[in-house]
mmCIF file of C-alpha atoms in Angstrom:
data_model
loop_
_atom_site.group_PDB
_atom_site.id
_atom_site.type_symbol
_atom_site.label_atom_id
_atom_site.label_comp_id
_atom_site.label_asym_id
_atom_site.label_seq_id
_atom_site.Cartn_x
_atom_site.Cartn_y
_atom_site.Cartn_z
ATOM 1 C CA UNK A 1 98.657 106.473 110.417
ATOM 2 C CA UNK A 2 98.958 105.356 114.181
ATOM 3 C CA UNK A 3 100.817 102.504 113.613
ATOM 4 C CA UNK A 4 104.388 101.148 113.995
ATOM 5 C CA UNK A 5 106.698 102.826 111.850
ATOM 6 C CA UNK A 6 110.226 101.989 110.537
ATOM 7 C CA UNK A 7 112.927 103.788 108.494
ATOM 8 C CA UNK A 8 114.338 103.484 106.701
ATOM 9 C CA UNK A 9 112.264 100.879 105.039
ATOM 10 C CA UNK A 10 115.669 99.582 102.533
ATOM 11 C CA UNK A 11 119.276 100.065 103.493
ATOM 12 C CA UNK A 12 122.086 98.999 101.858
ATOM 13 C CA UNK A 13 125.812 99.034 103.024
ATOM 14 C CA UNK A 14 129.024 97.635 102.661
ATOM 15 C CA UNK A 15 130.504 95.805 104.822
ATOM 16 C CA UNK A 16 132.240 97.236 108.082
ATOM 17 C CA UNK A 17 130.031 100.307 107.986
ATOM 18 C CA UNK A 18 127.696 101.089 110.775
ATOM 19 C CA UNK A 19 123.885 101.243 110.098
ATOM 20 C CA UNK A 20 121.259 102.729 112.280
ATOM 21 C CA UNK A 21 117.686 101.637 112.457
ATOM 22 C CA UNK A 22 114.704 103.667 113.880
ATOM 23 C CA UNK A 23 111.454 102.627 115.165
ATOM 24 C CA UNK A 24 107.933 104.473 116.668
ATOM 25 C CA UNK A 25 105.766 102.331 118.274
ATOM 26 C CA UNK A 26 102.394 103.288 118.820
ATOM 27 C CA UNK A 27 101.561 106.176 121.074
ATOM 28 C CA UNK A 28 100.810 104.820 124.093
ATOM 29 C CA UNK A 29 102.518 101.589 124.019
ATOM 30 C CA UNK A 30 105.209 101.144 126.734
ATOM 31 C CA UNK A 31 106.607 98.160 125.454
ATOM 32 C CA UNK A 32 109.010 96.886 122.472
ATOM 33 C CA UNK A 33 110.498 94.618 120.851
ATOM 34 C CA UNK A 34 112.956 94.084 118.009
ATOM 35 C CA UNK A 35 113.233 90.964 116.182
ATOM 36 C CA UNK A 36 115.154 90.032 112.955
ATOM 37 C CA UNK A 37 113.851 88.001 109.965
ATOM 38 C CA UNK A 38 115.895 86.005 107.620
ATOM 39 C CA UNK A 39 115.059 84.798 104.636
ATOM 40 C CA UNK A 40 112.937 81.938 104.839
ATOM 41 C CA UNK A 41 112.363 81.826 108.477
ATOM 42 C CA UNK A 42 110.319 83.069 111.222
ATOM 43 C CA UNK A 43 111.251 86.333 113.178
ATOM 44 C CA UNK A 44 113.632 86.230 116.028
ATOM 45 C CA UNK A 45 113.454 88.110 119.442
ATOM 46 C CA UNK A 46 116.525 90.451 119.956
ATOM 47 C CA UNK A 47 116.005 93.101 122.112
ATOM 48 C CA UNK A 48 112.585 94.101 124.659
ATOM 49 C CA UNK A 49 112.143 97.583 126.292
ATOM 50 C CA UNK A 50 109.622 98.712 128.746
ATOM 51 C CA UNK A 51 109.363 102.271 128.879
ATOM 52 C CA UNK A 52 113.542 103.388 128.447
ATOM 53 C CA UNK A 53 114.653 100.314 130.390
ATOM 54 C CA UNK A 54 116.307 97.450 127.972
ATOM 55 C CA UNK A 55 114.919 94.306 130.129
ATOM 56 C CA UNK A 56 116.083 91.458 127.972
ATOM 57 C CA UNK A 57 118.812 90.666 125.227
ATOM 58 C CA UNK A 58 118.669 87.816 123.034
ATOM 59 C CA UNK A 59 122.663 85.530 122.878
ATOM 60 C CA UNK A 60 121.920 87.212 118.883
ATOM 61 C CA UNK A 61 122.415 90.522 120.087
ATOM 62 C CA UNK A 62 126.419 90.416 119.870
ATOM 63 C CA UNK A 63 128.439 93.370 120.847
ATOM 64 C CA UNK A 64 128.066 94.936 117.557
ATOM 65 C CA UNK A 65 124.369 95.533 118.142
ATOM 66 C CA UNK A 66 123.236 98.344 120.592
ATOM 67 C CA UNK A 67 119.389 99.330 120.818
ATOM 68 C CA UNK A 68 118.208 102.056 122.746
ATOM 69 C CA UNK A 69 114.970 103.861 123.718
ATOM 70 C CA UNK A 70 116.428 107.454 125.867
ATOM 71 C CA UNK A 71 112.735 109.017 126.573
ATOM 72 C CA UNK A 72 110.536 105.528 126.390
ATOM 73 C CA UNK A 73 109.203 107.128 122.900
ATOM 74 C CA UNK A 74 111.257 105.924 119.894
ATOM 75 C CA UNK A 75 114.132 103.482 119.915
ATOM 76 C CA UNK A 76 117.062 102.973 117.497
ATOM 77 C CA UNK A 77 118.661 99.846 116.553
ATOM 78 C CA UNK A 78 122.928 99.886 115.719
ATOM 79 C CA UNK A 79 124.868 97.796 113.759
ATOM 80 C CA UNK A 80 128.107 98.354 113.885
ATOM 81 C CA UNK A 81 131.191 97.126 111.602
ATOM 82 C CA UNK A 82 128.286 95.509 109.781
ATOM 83 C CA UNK A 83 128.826 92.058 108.453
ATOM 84 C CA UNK A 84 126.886 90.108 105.294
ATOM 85 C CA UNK A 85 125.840 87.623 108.160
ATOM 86 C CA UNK A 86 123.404 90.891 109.198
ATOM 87 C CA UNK A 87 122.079 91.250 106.393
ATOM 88 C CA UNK A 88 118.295 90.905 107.210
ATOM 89 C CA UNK A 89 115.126 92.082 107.656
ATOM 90 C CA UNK A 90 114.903 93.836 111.322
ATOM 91 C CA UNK A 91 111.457 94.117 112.635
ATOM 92 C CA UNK A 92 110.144 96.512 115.614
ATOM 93 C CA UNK A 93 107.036 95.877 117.586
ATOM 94 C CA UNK A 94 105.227 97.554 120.193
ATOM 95 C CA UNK A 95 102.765 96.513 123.103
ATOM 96 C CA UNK A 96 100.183 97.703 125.308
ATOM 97 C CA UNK A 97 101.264 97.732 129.151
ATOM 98 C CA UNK A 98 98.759 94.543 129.943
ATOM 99 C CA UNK A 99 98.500 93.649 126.070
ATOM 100 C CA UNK A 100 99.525 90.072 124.719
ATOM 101 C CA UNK A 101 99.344 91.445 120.938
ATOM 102 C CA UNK A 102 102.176 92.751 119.699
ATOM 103 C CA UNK A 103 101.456 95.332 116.584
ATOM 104 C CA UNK A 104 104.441 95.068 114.152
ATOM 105 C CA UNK A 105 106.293 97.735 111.958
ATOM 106 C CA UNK A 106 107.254 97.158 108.164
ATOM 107 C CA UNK A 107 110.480 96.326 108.766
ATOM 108 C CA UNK A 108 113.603 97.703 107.875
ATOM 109 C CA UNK A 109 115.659 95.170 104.747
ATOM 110 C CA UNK A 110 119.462 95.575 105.219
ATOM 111 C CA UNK A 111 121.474 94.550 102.964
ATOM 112 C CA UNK A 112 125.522 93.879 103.331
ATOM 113 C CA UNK A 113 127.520 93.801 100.285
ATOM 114 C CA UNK B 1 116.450 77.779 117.860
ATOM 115 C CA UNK B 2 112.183 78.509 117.387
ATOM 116 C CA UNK B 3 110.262 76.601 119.016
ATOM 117 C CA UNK B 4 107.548 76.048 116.596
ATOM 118 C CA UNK B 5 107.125 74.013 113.478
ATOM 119 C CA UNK B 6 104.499 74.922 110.916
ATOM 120 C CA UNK B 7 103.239 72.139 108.617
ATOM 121 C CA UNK B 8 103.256 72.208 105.603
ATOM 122 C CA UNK B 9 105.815 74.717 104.712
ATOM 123 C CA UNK B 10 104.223 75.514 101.724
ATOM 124 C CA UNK B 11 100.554 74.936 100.665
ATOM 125 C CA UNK B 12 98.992 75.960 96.968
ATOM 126 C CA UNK B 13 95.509 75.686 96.705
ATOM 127 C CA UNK B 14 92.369 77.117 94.764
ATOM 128 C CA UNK B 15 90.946 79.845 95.482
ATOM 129 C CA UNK B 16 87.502 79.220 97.022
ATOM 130 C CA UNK B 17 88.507 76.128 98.468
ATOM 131 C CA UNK B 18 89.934 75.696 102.793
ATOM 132 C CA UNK B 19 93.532 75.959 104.001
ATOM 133 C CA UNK B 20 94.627 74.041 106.777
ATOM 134 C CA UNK B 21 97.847 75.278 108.352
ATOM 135 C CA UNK B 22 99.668 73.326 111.763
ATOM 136 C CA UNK B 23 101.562 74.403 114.569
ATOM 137 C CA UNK B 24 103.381 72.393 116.652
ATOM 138 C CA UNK B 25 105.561 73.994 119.983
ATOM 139 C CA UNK B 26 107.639 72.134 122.897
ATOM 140 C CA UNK B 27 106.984 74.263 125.576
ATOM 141 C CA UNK B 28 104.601 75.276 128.120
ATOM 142 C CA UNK B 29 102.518 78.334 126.601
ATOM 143 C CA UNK B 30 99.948 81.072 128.391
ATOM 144 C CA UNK B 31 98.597 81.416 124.204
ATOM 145 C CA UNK B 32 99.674 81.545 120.845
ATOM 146 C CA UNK B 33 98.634 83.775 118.137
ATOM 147 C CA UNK B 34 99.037 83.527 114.362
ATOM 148 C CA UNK B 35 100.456 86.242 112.310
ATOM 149 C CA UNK B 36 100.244 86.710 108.368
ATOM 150 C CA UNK B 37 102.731 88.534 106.389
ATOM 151 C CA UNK B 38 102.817 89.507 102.949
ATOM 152 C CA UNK B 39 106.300 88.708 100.660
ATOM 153 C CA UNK B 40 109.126 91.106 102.094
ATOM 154 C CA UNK B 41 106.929 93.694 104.494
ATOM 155 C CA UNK B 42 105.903 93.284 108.236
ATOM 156 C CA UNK B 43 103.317 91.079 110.263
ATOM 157 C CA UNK B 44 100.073 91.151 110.669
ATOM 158 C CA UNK B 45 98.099 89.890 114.115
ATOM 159 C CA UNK B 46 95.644 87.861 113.363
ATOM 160 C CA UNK B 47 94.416 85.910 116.144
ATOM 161 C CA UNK B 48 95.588 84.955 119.526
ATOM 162 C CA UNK B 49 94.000 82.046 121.509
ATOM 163 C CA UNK B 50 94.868 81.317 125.212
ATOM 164 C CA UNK B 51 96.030 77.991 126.626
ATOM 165 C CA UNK B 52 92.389 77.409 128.164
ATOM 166 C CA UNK B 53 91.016 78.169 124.978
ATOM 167 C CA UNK B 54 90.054 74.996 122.533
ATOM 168 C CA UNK B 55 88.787 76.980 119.686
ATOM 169 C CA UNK B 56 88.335 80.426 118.357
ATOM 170 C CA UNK B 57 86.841 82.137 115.598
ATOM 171 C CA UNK B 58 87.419 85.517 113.369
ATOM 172 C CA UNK B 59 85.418 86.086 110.203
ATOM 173 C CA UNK B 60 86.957 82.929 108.050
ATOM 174 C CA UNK B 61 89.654 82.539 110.341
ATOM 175 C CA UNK B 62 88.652 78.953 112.747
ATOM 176 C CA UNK B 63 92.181 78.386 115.545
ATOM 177 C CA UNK B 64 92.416 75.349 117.158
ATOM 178 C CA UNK B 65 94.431 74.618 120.335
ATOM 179 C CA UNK B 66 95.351 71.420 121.754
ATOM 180 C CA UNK B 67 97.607 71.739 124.678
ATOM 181 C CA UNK B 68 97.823 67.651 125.652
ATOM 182 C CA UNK B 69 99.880 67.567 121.856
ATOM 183 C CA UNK B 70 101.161 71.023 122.087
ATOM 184 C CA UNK B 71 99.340 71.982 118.717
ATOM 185 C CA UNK B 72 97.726 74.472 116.967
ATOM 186 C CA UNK B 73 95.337 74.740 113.440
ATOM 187 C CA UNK B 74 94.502 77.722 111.359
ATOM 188 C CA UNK B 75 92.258 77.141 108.825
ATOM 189 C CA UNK B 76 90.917 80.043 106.102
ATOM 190 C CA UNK B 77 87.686 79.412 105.033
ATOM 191 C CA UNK B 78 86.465 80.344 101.449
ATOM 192 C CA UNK B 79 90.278 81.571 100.519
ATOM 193 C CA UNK B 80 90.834 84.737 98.221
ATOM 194 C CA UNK B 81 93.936 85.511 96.251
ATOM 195 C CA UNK B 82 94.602 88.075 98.753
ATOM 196 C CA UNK B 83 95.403 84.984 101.068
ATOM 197 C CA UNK B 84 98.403 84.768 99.813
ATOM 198 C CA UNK B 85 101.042 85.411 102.308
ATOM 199 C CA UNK B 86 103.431 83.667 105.010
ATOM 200 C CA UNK B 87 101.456 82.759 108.159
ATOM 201 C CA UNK B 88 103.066 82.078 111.085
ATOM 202 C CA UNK B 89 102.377 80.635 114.820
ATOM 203 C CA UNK B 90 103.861 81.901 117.651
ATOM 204 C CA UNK B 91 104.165 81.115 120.969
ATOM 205 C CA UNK B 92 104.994 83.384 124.453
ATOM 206 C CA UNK B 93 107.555 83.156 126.406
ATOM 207 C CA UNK B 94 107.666 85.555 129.375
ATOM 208 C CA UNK B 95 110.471 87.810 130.055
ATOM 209 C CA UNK B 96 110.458 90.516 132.700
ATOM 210 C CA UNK B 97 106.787 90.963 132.810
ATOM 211 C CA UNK B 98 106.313 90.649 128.613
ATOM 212 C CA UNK B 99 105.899 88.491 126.468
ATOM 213 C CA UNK B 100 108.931 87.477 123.986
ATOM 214 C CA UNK B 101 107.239 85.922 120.788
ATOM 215 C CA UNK B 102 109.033 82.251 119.531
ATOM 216 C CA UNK B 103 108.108 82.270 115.780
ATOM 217 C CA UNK B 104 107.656 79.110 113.386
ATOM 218 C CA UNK B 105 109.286 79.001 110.214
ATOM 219 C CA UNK B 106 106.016 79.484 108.682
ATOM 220 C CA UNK B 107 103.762 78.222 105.906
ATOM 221 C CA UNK B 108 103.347 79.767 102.289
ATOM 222 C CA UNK B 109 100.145 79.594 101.640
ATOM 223 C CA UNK B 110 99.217 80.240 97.429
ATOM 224 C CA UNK B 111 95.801 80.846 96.280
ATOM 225 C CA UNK B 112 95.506 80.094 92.369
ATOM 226 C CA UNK B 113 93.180 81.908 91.135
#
C-alpha cells in the first residue's frame, strides 16, 4: 500500500502521560500536514512541513504539542502531559511539491481517561 | 474557527434517489475540494474545483462553484448505500507556499436502503 499511513491507529492514555503519534506520507511527497478531528466537526490544521522544515503552527498547537519530521521522510506528533481536552482523532496528510490534493492517513483516535 | 458551513448537517435519503450537499465559505479561495469520510477512519479526496471553475464532473459526482456567493454544491447522482459517509468542503488557505485546508463541519449523508 503506497498510501498515508498512521500508528498507531487507537491509543488510549490517562491523563498526564505523554503520547506519540507517527505518520508516512507518501514516497515522494515533500509536504505535510497534521490536523485534528473532533467529534462532530471538520478537521483542523495544526502543524505543515515541507521537506524537515516546520513552516506553520496553528494558535491549537500549545506547548504541549511538538511535531517533527528530522530527514523530510516520516514525522511524529507529541502530546505531552496529555489532557481529556486532546482526546481526538489526529489526522496526517501529505502533498505533492506543486499538488493542491492533499492524500490523508487513517488517523490516529486518542483517547484521555 | 472553520470557515465553511455545510448545509444540511445531516441528510437521509433513498437509495437510488440525488443528494444535494452546500458549502458556504467567507473568504477569498484559489479552489475547494470535497472530501468523504467514512464513520471514525480518514478522508477521502474526492474532487477539487478551482475558483475559475463553474462546474465539474466525476462519475456521479456534479461540483458547483459560485464565487459572487462564496458557494459550493455536491450532488451524488443515483446514491448507493456505500454513500454513506461524512462529506466535507474545504477551502485553501495559503501558508508558506502550501495550501492549509479550512474544513466544514460537514454533512451526514444516509442512504436507506
Amino acid at each position: 500500500d503506497t498510501g498515508v499511513s498512521q500508528n498507531p491507529r487507537h491509543k488510549i492514555t490517562k491523563r498526564g502521560q505523554n503520547v506519540t503519534f507517527r505518520c508516512d506520507p507518501i514516497s515522494e511527497h515533500n509536504r505535510l500536514y497534521w490536523y485534528r478531528q473532533t467529534l462532530g466537526q471538520g478537521p483542523e490544521f495544526l502543524t505543515y512541513f515541507q521537506n524537515e522544515a516546520q513552516l506553520e503552527k496553528s494558535r491549537l498547537l500549545s506547548d504541549r504539542f511538538s511535531a517533527e519530521r528530522p530527514k523530510g521522510s516520516f514525522s511524529t506528533l507529541e502530546i505531552q502531559r496529555t489532557e481529556q481536552g486532546d482526546s481526538a482523532m489526529y489526522l496526517c496528510a501529505s502533498s505533492q511539491p506543486l499538488g493542491d490534493e492533499q492524500f490523508f492517513g487513517p488517523g490516529t483516535r486518542l483517547t484521555v481517561l | 474557527s472553520q470557515q465553511g458551513e455545510e448545509d444540511p448537517q445531516a441528510l437521509s435519503i433513498q437509495e437510488g434517489e440525488n443528494a444535494t450537499m452546500n458549502c458556504s465559505y467567507k473568504t477569498s479561495i484559489n479552489n475547494l475540494q470535497w472530501y468523504r469520510q467514512n464513520s471514525g477512519r480518514g478522508l477521502v479526496h474526492l474532487i477539487l474545483i478551482r475558483s475559475n471553475e463553474r462546474e465539474k464532473h466525476s462519475g456521479r459526482l456534479r461540483v458547483t462553484l459560485d464565487t459572487s456567493k462564496k458557494s459550493s454544491s455536491l450532488l451524488i447522482t443515483a446514491s448507493r448505500a456505500a454513500d454513506t459517509a461524512s462529506y466535507f468542503c474545504a477551502t485553501d488557505w495559503e501558508i508558506q507556499g502550501a495550501q492549509k485546508l479550512v474544513f466544514g463541519q460537514g454533512t451526514r449523508l444516509t442512504i436507506n436502503p
